[in-house]
mmCIF file of C-alpha atoms in Angstrom:
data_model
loop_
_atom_site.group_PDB
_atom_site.id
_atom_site.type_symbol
_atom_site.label_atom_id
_atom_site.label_comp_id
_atom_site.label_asym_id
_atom_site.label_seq_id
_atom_site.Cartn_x
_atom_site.Cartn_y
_atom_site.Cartn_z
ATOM 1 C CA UNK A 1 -7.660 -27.426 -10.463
ATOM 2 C CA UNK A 2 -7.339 -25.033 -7.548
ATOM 3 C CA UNK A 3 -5.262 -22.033 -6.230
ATOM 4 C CA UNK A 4 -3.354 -21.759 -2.829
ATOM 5 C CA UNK A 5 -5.317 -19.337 -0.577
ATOM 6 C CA UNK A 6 -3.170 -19.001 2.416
ATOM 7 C CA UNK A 7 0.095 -19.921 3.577
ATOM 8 C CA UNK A 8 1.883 -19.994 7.107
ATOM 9 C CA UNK A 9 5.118 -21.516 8.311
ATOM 10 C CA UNK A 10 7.400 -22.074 11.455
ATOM 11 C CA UNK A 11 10.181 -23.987 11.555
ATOM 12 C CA UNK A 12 9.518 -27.000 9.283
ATOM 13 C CA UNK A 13 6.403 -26.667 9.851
ATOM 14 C CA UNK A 14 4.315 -25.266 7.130
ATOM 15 C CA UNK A 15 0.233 -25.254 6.823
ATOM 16 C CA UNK A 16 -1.347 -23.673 3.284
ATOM 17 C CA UNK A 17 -4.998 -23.892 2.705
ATOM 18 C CA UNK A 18 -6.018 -25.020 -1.025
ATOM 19 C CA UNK A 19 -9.534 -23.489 -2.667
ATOM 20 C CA UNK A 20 -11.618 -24.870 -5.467
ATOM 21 C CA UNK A 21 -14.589 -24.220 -7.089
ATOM 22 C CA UNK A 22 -17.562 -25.661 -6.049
ATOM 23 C CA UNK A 23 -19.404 -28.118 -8.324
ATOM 24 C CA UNK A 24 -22.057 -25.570 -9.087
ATOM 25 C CA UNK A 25 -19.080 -23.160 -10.087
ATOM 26 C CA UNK A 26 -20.065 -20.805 -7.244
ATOM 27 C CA UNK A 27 -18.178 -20.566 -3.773
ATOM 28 C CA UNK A 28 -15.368 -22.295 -2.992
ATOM 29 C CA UNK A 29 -14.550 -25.368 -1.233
ATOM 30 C CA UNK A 30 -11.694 -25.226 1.261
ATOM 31 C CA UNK A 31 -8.516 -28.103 1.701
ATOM 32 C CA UNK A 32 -5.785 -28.340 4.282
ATOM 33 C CA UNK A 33 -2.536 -29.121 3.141
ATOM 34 C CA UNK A 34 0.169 -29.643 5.864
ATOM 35 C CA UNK A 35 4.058 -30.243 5.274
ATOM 36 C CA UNK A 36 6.603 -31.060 8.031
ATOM 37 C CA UNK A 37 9.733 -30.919 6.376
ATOM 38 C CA UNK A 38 10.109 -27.202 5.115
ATOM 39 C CA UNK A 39 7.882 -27.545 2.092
ATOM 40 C CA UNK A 40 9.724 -30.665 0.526
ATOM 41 C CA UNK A 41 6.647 -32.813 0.980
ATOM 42 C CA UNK A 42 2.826 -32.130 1.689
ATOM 43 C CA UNK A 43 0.018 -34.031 2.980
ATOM 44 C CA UNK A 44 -3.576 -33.407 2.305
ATOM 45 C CA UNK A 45 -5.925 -33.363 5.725
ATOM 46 C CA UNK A 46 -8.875 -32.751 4.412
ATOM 47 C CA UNK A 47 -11.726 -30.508 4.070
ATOM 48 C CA UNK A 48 -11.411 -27.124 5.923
ATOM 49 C CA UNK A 49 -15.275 -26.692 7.072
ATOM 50 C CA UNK A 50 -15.593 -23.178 6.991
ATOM 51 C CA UNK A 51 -18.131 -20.653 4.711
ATOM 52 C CA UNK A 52 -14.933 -18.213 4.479
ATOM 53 C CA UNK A 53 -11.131 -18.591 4.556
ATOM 54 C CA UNK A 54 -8.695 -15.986 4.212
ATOM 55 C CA UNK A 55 -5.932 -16.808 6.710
ATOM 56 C CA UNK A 56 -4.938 -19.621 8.072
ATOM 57 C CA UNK A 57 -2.141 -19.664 11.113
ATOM 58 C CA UNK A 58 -0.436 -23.084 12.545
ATOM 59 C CA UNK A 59 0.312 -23.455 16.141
ATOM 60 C CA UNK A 60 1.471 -27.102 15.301
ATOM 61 C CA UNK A 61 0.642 -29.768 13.464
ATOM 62 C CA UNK A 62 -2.719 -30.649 15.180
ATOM 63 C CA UNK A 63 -3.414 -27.174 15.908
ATOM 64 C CA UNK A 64 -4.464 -25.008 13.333
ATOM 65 C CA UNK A 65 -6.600 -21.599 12.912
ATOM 66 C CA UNK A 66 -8.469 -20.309 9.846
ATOM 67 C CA UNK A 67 -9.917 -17.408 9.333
ATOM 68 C CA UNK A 68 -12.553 -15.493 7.417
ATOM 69 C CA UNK A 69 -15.828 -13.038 6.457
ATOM 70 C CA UNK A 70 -17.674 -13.259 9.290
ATOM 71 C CA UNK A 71 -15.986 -16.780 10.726
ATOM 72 C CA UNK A 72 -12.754 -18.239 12.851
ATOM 73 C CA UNK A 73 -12.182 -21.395 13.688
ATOM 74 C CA UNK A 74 -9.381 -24.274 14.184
ATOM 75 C CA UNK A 75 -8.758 -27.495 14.859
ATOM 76 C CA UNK A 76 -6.768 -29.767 17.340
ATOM 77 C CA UNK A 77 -6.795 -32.721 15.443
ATOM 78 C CA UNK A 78 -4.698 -31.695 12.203
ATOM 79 C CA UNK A 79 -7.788 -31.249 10.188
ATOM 80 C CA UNK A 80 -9.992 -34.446 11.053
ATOM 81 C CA UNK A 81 -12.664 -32.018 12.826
ATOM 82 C CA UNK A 82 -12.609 -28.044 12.817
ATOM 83 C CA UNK A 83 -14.636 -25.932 15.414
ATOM 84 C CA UNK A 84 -15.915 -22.442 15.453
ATOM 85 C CA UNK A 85 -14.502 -20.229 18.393
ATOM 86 C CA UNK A 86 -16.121 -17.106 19.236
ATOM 87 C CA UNK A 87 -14.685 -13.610 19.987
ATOM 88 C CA UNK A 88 -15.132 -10.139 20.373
ATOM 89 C CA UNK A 89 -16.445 -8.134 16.921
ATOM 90 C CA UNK A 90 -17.485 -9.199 13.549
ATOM 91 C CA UNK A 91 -14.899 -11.468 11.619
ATOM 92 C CA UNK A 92 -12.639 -9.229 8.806
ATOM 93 C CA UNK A 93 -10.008 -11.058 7.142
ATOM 94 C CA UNK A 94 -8.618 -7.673 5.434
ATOM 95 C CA UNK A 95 -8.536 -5.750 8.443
ATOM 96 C CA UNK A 96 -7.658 -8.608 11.048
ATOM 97 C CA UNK A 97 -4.989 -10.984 11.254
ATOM 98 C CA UNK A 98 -3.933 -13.751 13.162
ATOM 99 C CA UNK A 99 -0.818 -13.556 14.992
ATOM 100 C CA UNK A 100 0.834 -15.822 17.470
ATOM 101 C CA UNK A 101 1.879 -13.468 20.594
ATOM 102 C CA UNK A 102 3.700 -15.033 23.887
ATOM 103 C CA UNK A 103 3.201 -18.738 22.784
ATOM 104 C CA UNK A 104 -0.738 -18.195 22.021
ATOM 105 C CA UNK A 105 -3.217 -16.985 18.680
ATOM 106 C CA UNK A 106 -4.094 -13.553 18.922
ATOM 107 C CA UNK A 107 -6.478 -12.127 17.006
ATOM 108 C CA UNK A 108 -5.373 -8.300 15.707
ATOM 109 C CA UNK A 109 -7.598 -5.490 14.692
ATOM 110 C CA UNK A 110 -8.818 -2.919 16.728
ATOM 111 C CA UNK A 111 -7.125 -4.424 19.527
ATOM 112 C CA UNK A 112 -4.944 -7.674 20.508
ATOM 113 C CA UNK A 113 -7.214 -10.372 21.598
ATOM 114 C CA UNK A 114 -5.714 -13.751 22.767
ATOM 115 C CA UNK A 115 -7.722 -16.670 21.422
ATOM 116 C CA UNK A 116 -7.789 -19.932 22.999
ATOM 117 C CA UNK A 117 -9.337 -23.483 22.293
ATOM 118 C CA UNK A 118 -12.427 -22.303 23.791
ATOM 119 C CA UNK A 119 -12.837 -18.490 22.437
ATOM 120 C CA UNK A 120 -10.671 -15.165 23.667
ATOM 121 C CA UNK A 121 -9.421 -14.764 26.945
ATOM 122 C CA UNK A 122 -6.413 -13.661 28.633
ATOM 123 C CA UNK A 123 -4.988 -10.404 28.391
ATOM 124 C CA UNK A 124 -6.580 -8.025 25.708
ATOM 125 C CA UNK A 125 -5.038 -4.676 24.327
ATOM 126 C CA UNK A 126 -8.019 -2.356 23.351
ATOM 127 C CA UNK A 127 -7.086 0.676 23.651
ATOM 128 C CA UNK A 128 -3.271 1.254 22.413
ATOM 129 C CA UNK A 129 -3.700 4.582 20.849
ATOM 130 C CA UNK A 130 -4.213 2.782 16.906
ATOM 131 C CA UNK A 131 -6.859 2.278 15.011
ATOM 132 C CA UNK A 132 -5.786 -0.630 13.950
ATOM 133 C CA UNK A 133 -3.678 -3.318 14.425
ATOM 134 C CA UNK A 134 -1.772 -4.719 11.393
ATOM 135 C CA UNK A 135 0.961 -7.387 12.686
ATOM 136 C CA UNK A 136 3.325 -7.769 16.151
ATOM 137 C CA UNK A 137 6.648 -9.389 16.285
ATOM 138 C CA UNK A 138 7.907 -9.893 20.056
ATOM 139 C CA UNK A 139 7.579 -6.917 21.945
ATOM 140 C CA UNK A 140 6.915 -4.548 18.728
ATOM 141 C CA UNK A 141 3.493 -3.857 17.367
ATOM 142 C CA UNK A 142 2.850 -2.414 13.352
ATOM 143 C CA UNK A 143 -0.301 -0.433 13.074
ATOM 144 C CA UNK A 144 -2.286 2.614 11.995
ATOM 145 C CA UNK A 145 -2.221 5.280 14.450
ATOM 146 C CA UNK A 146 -3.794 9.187 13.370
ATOM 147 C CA UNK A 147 -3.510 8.136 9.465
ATOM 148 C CA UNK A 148 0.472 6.818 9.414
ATOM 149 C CA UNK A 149 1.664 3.565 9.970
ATOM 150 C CA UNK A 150 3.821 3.644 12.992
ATOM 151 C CA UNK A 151 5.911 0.320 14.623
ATOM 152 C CA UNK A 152 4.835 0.574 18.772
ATOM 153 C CA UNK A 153 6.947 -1.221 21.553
ATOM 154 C CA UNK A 154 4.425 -2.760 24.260
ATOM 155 C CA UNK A 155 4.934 -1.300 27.925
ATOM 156 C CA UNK A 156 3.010 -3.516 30.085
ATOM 157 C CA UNK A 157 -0.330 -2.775 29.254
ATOM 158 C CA UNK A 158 1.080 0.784 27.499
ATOM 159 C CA UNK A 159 2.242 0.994 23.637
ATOM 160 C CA UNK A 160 4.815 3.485 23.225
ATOM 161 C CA UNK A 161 5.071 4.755 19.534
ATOM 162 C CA UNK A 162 7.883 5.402 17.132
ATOM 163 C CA UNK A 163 8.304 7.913 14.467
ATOM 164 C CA UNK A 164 5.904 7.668 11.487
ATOM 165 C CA UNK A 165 6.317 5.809 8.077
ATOM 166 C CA UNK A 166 5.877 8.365 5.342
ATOM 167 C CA UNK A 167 2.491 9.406 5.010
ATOM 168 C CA UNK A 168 0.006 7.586 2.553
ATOM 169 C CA UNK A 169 1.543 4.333 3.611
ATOM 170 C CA UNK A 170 -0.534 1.243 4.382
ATOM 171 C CA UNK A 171 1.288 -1.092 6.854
ATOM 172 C CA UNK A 172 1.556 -4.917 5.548
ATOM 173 C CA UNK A 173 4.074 -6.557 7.781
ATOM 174 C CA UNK A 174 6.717 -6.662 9.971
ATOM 175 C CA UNK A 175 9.804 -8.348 11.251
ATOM 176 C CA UNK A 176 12.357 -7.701 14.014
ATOM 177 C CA UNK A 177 16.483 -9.646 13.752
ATOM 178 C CA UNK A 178 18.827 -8.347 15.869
ATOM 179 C CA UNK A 179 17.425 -4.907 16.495
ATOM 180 C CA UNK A 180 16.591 -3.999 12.749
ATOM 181 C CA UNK A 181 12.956 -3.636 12.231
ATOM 182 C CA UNK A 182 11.515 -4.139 8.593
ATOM 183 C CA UNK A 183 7.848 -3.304 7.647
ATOM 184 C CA UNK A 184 6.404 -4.045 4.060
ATOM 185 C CA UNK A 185 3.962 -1.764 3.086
ATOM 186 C CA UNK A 186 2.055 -0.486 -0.269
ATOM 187 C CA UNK A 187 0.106 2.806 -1.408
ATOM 188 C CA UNK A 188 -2.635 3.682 1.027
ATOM 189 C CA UNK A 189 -4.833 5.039 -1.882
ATOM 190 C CA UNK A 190 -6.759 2.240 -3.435
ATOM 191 C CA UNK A 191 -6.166 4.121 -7.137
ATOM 192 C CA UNK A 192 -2.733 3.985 -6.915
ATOM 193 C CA UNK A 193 -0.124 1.691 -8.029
ATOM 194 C CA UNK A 194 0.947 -0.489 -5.105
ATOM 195 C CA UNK A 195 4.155 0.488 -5.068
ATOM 196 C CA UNK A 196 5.747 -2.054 -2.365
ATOM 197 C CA UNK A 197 8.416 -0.885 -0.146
ATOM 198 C CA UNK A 198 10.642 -2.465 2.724
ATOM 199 C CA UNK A 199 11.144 0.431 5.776
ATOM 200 C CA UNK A 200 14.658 -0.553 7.497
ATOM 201 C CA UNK A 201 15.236 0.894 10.986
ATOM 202 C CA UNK A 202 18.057 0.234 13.171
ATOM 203 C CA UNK A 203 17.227 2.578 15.599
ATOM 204 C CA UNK A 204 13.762 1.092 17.073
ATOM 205 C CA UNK A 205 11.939 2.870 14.889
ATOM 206 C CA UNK A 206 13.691 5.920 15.372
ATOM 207 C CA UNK A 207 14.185 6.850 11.846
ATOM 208 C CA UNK A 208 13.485 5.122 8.727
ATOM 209 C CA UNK A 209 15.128 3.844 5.648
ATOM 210 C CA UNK A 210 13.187 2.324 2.736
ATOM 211 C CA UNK A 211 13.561 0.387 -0.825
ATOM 212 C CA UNK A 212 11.380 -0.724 -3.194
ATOM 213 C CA UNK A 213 10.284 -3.972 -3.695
ATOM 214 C CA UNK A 214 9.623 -5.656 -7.317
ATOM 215 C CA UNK A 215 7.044 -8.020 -6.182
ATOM 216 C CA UNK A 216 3.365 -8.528 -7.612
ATOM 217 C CA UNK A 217 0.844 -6.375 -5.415
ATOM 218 C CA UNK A 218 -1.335 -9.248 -3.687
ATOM 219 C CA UNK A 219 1.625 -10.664 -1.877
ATOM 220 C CA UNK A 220 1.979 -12.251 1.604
ATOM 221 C CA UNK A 221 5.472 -13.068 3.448
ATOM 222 C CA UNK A 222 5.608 -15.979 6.131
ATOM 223 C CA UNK A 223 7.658 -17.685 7.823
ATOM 224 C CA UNK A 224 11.460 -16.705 9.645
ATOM 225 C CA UNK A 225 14.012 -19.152 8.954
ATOM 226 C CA UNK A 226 12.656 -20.241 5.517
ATOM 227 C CA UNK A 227 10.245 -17.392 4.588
ATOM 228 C CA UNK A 228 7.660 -18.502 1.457
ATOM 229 C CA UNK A 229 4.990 -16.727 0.363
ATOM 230 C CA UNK A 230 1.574 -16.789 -2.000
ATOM 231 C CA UNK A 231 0.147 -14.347 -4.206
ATOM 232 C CA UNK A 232 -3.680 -14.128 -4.215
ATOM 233 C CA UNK A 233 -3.185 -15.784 -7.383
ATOM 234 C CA UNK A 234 -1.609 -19.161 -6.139
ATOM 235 C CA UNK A 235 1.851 -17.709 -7.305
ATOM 236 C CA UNK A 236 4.504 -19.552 -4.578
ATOM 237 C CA UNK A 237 8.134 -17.490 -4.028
ATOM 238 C CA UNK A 238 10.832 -17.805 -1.565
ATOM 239 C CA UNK A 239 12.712 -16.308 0.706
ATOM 240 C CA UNK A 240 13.429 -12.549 0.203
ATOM 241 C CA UNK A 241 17.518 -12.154 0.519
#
């Protein structure tokens, strides 16, 4: 028995990384599971050779990047061999993501860091006024910036940023279609309930709408014509109407 640890999807394509339990019972053991027809079918690749996965991102169906405490990698094979690939900081699956930005990985946190085959390289946004980086959709960026989550439009090499989410917000994800912008986000204090809620602006961030969300509190959304997502638990759902 196992549980699905990550999910990720484009198009048909859709990449979700299986963990079990070791034979000792301690640590987990990491699988790749690949499907190319929207989640109909799936394929098992393999073993995922890393010490840590949290999130795992597919470029296509050769090329895919995990990542965890203290390690990133991918492979360009669809699984038969997996590299790790250096960059910039210390490797934080809960306060970095990986994102694909102009047609390449990026690596978000306290910056935007283009990855490559070979490491990071390219253009890098370091300082853009946020403390951190929490997900970018085309030209809009979703972050932390003095406290609040804010959405930020890039400006060449300048991040111009909207109005604040209410306060005591913590930023989860976001997605742009045909000028509305949506951001999930949950309570900021780690007491709290989660309280999930979907910010609607139509505006460019402008002003703000918002609605609660009935979902379980680990939760994860991926994907843009056929969104699925995973629960921490290994709980599957699809796509949010």
């Amino acid at each position: 028995p196992g549980w699905v640890q990550a999910l990720d999807c484009t198009g048909a394509l859709a990449v979700a990384l299986l963990g079990t339990l070791k034979p000792g019972g301690t640590g987990t053991d990491y699988h790749l599971l690949v499907s190319t027809d929207a989640g109909r079918t799936w394929s098992a690749r393999g073993a995922v050779l890393a010490p840590s996965a949290v999130q795992v991102h597919a470029v296509s169906e050769r090329e895919i990047w995990v990542l965890g405490a203290w390690f990133l990698g991918r492979t360009l094979d669809g699984g038969a061999t997996w590299a790790e690939v250096e960059a910039p900081g210390d490797r934080d699956p809960h306060a970095e993501r990986l994102r694909r930005v102009e047609g390449r990985v990026a690596l978000l946190g306290r910056g935007l860091v283009p990855l490559s085959a070979e490491g990071a390289g390219g253009v890098q946004l370091r300082d853009v006024g946020a403390s951190r980086l929490v997900d970018v959709e085309g030209p809009y960026l979703l972050g932390l910036v003095d406290g609040q989550a804010r959405v930020g439009t890039r400006q060449g090499f300048e991040v111009r940023w909207s109005e604040p989410l209410p306060p005591g917000r913590e930023p989860l994800r976001l997605a742009t279609s045909e000028g509305v912008l949506r951001v999930i986000s949950r309570s900021a204090a780690p007491t709290a309930e989660a309280r999930l809620l979907m910010h609607v602006s139509e505006d460019g961030g402008g002003s703000w709408g918002q609605l609660p969300l009935t979902l379980a509190l680990p939760v994860d959304i991926a994907g843009r014509e056929w969104a699925l997502g995973v629960e921490a638990q290994g709980g599957v759902f699809g796509r949010l109407a």
